[in-house]
Coordinates of C-alpha atoms in Angstrom, one line a residue:
M1 CA 2.5 -19.8 97.3
D2 CA 3.7 -16.7 95.5
G3 CA 1.1 -14.2 94.3
I4 CA -1.9 -16.0 96.0
C5 CA -3.6 -15.5 99.3
A6 CA -6.7 -17.1 100.7
V7 CA -9.9 -15.9 102.4
V8 CA -12.2 -18.1 104.4
L9 CA -15.7 -16.8 104.7
A10 CA -17.0 -17.4 108.2
A11 CA -19.3 -14.4 108.9
G12 CA -22.7 -15.7 108.0
E13 CA -25.6 -16.4 110.4
G14 CA -26.3 -19.9 109.3
T15 CA -30.1 -19.3 109.6
R16 CA -31.0 -22.6 107.9
L17 CA -29.0 -24.5 110.5
R18 CA -30.8 -23.0 113.5
P19 CA -31.2 -23.7 116.4
L20 CA -27.6 -25.2 116.2
T21 CA -26.2 -21.8 115.2
E22 CA -27.9 -20.1 118.1
R23 CA -25.1 -21.6 120.2
L24 CA -22.1 -21.7 117.8
P25 CA -21.4 -19.9 114.5
K26 CA -21.8 -22.3 111.6
A27 CA -18.0 -22.2 110.9
L28 CA -17.3 -23.7 114.3
C29 CA -19.9 -26.5 114.1
P30 CA -18.0 -29.8 114.2
V31 CA -18.1 -32.3 111.4
G32 CA -16.4 -35.6 112.2
N33 CA -15.4 -33.9 115.5
V34 CA -13.4 -31.2 113.7
P35 CA -14.8 -27.6 113.4
L36 CA -15.6 -26.8 109.8
L37 CA -13.3 -23.8 110.0
D38 CA -10.4 -25.9 111.1
R39 CA -11.1 -28.2 108.1
A40 CA -10.9 -25.2 105.8
L41 CA -7.6 -23.9 107.3
A42 CA -6.1 -27.4 107.1
R43 CA -7.0 -27.6 103.4
L44 CA -5.3 -24.3 102.8
A45 CA -2.3 -25.4 104.7
G46 CA -2.1 -28.4 102.5
L47 CA -1.8 -26.0 99.6
G48 CA 1.1 -24.1 101.4
L49 CA -1.2 -21.3 102.5
S50 CA -1.1 -20.6 106.3
G51 CA -0.5 -17.8 108.8
P52 CA -1.9 -14.2 108.9
E53 CA 0.1 -13.0 105.9
A54 CA -1.4 -15.7 103.6
V55 CA -4.8 -16.5 105.0
A56 CA -7.7 -14.3 106.3
V57 CA -10.9 -15.2 108.0
N58 CA -13.9 -12.9 108.2
A59 CA -16.2 -12.8 111.2
C60 CA -19.5 -11.2 112.1
Y61 CA -22.3 -13.3 113.6
L62 CA -21.1 -14.6 117.0
G63 CA -17.8 -13.1 115.7
D64 CA -16.1 -13.1 119.2
Q65 CA -16.2 -16.9 119.1
I66 CA -14.5 -16.9 115.6
V67 CA -11.9 -14.4 116.7
E68 CA -11.0 -16.4 119.8
W69 CA -10.9 -19.7 118.0
V70 CA -8.7 -18.4 115.1
G71 CA -6.3 -16.5 117.3
T72 CA -3.1 -15.8 115.5
R73 CA -3.5 -18.5 112.9
A74 CA -4.9 -16.1 110.3
H75 CA -5.6 -12.4 109.6
L76 CA -9.0 -11.5 111.1
S77 CA -11.5 -9.2 109.4
V78 CA -14.4 -8.4 111.8
E79 CA -17.5 -7.0 110.1
P80 CA -19.5 -4.6 112.3
G81 CA -23.3 -4.8 112.2
D82 CA -24.7 -7.3 109.7
P83 CA -22.6 -9.6 107.6
L84 CA -21.4 -8.0 104.3
G85 CA -22.0 -11.1 102.2
T86 CA -19.4 -12.9 100.1
A87 CA -18.5 -10.0 97.9
G88 CA -18.5 -7.4 100.7
G89 CA -16.5 -9.7 102.9
V90 CA -13.8 -9.9 100.2
G91 CA -14.1 -6.2 99.5
K92 CA -13.4 -5.3 103.1
L93 CA -10.1 -7.2 102.8
R94 CA -8.8 -5.4 99.6
D95 CA -6.0 -3.6 101.5
W96 CA -4.9 -6.9 102.9
I97 CA -5.2 -8.8 99.6
A98 CA -3.1 -6.0 98.1
G99 CA -2.7 -7.0 94.4
R100 CA -2.7 -10.8 94.9
G101 CA -5.0 -13.4 93.4
V102 CA -7.3 -14.7 96.1
L103 CA -8.6 -18.2 96.8
V104 CA -12.0 -17.8 98.5
G105 CA -13.4 -20.7 100.5
N106 CA -16.7 -21.1 102.3
A107 CA -16.1 -22.2 105.9
D108 CA -19.3 -24.3 105.8
A109 CA -18.1 -26.4 102.8
Y110 CA -17.3 -30.0 103.7
L111 CA -15.1 -31.7 101.1
A112 CA -13.4 -35.1 101.3
D113 CA -11.6 -37.1 98.7
P114 CA -10.6 -40.6 99.9
A115 CA -7.8 -40.7 97.3
V116 CA -6.2 -37.3 97.9
P117 CA -5.5 -35.4 101.2
P118 CA -6.9 -31.9 101.9
G119 CA -5.1 -29.3 99.9
P120 CA -3.9 -31.4 97.0
D121 CA -7.5 -32.4 96.5
I122 CA -8.3 -28.9 95.2
A123 CA -4.8 -28.1 93.8
A124 CA -6.2 -28.3 90.2
L125 CA -8.0 -25.1 90.9
L126 CA -4.7 -23.2 91.0
A127 CA -2.7 -25.2 88.5
G128 CA -1.7 -23.3 85.4
W129 CA -3.9 -20.3 86.4
D130 CA -3.4 -17.3 84.2
G131 CA -4.0 -14.8 87.0
E132 CA -6.8 -13.1 85.0
S133 CA -9.7 -15.5 84.8
V134 CA -12.2 -16.7 87.4
R135 CA -12.2 -20.3 88.4
L136 CA -14.8 -22.3 90.5
L137 CA -14.6 -25.7 92.0
G138 CA -17.7 -27.7 91.0
Q139 CA -19.4 -31.0 90.4
P140 CA -21.8 -32.0 87.7
A141 CA -25.4 -31.0 88.5
P142 CA -28.2 -33.5 88.3
D143 CA -29.9 -31.0 86.0
P144 CA -27.2 -29.1 84.1
A145 CA -29.6 -26.4 83.0
A146 CA -31.0 -25.7 86.5
P147 CA -30.7 -22.2 87.9
G148 CA -27.6 -21.7 90.0
T149 CA -25.4 -23.9 87.9
F150 CA -22.2 -22.9 86.1
D151 CA -21.4 -24.8 82.9
G152 CA -23.7 -27.5 84.1
H153 CA -21.9 -27.7 87.5
L154 CA -22.9 -26.9 91.1
F155 CA -20.4 -24.8 93.1
T156 CA -18.5 -26.8 95.7
G157 CA -17.2 -24.1 98.1
F158 CA -14.0 -22.7 96.6
S159 CA -13.3 -20.0 93.9
L160 CA -10.2 -18.3 92.6
L161 CA -10.4 -14.6 91.8
P162 CA -8.0 -12.3 90.1
W163 CA -6.9 -9.0 91.7
R164 CA -8.3 -7.1 88.7
L165 CA -11.8 -8.1 89.8
V166 CA -11.2 -7.9 93.6
R167 CA -9.8 -4.3 93.6
D168 CA -13.1 -2.7 92.7
L169 CA -15.3 -4.7 95.2
P170 CA -16.7 -2.3 97.8
A171 CA -16.9 -3.2 101.5
T172 CA -20.7 -3.1 101.3
F173 CA -23.2 -5.9 101.2
G174 CA -23.0 -8.0 98.0
D175 CA -22.5 -11.5 96.7
L176 CA -19.8 -13.0 94.5
V177 CA -22.4 -14.6 92.2
R178 CA -23.7 -11.3 90.9
A179 CA -20.7 -9.2 91.4
V180 CA -18.0 -11.4 89.9
W181 CA -19.0 -14.9 88.8
R182 CA -21.9 -14.2 86.4
P183 CA -20.2 -11.2 84.7
A184 CA -17.0 -13.3 84.2
E185 CA -19.1 -16.2 82.8
A186 CA -20.8 -13.8 80.4
A187 CA -17.4 -12.5 79.3
G188 CA -16.1 -16.1 78.7
R189 CA -13.6 -15.7 81.6
L190 CA -15.0 -18.3 84.0
T191 CA -13.8 -21.9 84.2
V192 CA -15.2 -24.7 86.3
V193 CA -12.6 -27.1 87.7
P194 CA -14.2 -30.5 88.6
Y195 CA -14.0 -31.8 92.2
R196 CA -13.8 -35.6 92.4
G197 CA -14.5 -36.2 96.1
A198 CA -17.6 -35.8 98.3
F199 CA -19.1 -32.4 99.0
Y200 CA -21.8 -31.1 101.4
D201 CA -22.5 -27.5 102.1
T202 CA -23.8 -28.3 105.6
G203 CA -26.3 -25.6 105.3
T204 CA -29.3 -27.6 106.7
P205 CA -29.5 -30.0 109.6
A206 CA -30.0 -32.8 107.1
D207 CA -26.9 -32.0 105.1
Y208 CA -24.9 -31.3 108.3
L209 CA -25.8 -34.8 109.5
A210 CA -25.0 -36.3 106.1
A211 CA -21.5 -34.6 106.2
N212 CA -20.9 -36.0 109.6
L213 CA -21.9 -39.5 108.6
H214 CA -19.6 -39.3 105.6
A215 CA -16.7 -38.2 107.9
A216 CA -17.5 -41.0 110.4
G217 CA -17.6 -43.8 107.8
A218 CA -19.5 -47.0 108.3
G219 CA -18.1 -47.7 111.8
G220 CA -19.0 -44.3 113.3
L221 CA -16.6 -42.0 115.2
V222 CA -16.4 -41.7 119.0
A223 CA -14.0 -39.2 120.6
A224 CA -11.4 -40.8 122.8
D225 CA -12.6 -39.1 126.0
A226 CA -16.4 -39.7 125.3
T227 CA -18.3 -42.0 127.6
V228 CA -20.5 -44.6 125.8
T229 CA -22.2 -47.1 128.1
G230 CA -25.3 -47.4 125.8
H231 CA -25.4 -48.3 122.1
C232 CA -23.9 -46.2 119.4
Q233 CA -24.5 -47.1 115.7
R234 CA -23.0 -45.1 112.8
S235 CA -22.9 -41.9 114.8
V236 CA -20.4 -39.2 115.7
V237 CA -19.9 -38.6 119.4
G238 CA -17.9 -35.6 120.4
A239 CA -15.2 -35.0 123.1
G240 CA -16.5 -35.3 126.7
A241 CA -19.9 -36.4 125.5
T242 CA -21.9 -39.1 127.4
V243 CA -24.1 -41.6 125.7
R244 CA -26.1 -43.9 128.1
G245 CA -29.0 -44.6 125.8
T246 CA -29.1 -45.5 122.1
V247 CA -28.0 -43.3 119.2
T248 CA -28.3 -44.3 115.5
R249 CA -27.1 -42.1 112.7
C250 CA -26.7 -39.1 115.1
V251 CA -24.3 -36.4 115.9
V252 CA -23.7 -35.9 119.6
W253 CA -21.9 -32.6 120.1
P254 CA -18.9 -32.3 122.5
G255 CA -20.0 -32.3 126.1
A256 CA -23.6 -33.4 125.2
T257 CA -25.5 -36.1 127.1
V258 CA -27.9 -38.8 126.1
G259 CA -29.9 -40.3 128.9
P260 CA -30.3 -44.0 129.5
D261 CA -33.9 -44.1 128.4
E262 CA -33.4 -42.1 125.2
R263 CA -33.5 -43.6 121.8
L264 CA -32.2 -41.1 119.2
H265 CA -32.2 -41.6 115.4
D266 CA -31.2 -39.1 112.7
V267 CA -30.8 -36.1 115.1
I268 CA -28.2 -33.8 116.4
R269 CA -27.9 -33.6 120.2
V270 CA -26.5 -30.5 121.8
G271 CA -26.0 -30.2 125.6
A272 CA -28.6 -32.1 127.6
D273 CA -31.7 -30.3 126.3
L274 CA -31.5 -29.6 122.5
T275 CA -32.4 -32.3 120.0
V276 CA -32.5 -31.2 116.3
P277 CA -34.2 -33.6 113.8
A278 CA -32.3 -33.8 110.6
G279 CA -35.0 -34.6 108.0
E280 CA -34.2 -35.2 104.4
P281 CA -30.9 -33.9 102.8
A282 CA -31.4 -30.9 100.6
Q283 CA -28.8 -32.1 98.2
P284 CA -28.1 -35.5 96.6
E285 CA -25.5 -37.9 97.8
R286 CA -22.1 -36.9 96.4
P287 CA -19.3 -39.1 95.0
G288 CA -16.8 -40.5 97.4

C-alpha cells in the first residue's frame, strides 16, 4: 500500500490483566488460541501491509518475548526502561516511518466481523483518506457525551495518522489522545469511521475472557493436540493443555492442566497452579 505504513503497539505492561501478564506480555496472550499480536499482524496483512518495510512492532515490557516471537516478520522498536506510551512509541519510529502516513493499532484490540475477514473489515479507515486528517476506528458509545468518546464513539483499537503530525512527536513518554487526537478534534480534522463487528480491548480478565468466548463461538474451541477427558463447555482450550475435570466458560492456556476433581467456571487457567477469576466485563457486549 503506497504511502502508508503500520505500527502495532505492543510495549505496555498490561497491569489490569495481572497476574496473566506476569508470565506473558499482553500482546502474546492468546485469544481463540491465537496470540493477540498475531491477530493484529494478520489484519494488517489483509490490508496488504506486511514485512519489516511496511509494519513495525514496538516492545518494552517482557520485550525479549515480543522480539523473539515477531522475528523478521516486522521491524522491531525496542524501548529501553519504561514504555514510552502510545505517542512516544510512534515518535521513536519517526525515522522508520519517514514521511508516510501511519496506521497505528493496539496489539490488545480484539476485533471480529463475521461478515468481513480481517483487513477488509477495517479498510474503510483508509478508503479515500486525504493524507492530512486523523481518522479513528470507533463504535457508538452507550453514552455519547461520556468522557473518552470521540463524536459519540468509543475508540476500537486503530487510528490513521498523517506524517505532518507524526514528524514532531518526540521519543519521550506521551499518549496519542493528548498529543494528536484531541488537538485534531479541536481543529475539525478528526473523523470517526464506524466498525461494524465485535470489539473487546482485552484489558481486564473479564474482557479477556469475553473476547475468548466470542472467538470460540457457542461450541467452544479445543486445540487439536489438547487432551480433554473431562467436560468442556463453551471454553477455549489451548495447545497441549489437559482437561480432566470440568471447565465452563473458561480459557485454558496452552500447556495448562485441569485436575480431575476441579470444577472451573468463568476463569483463566495458566499452567497447573494459576487460576484467575474473570469477574464482570468492564465494557458492554459489542455487536457481532
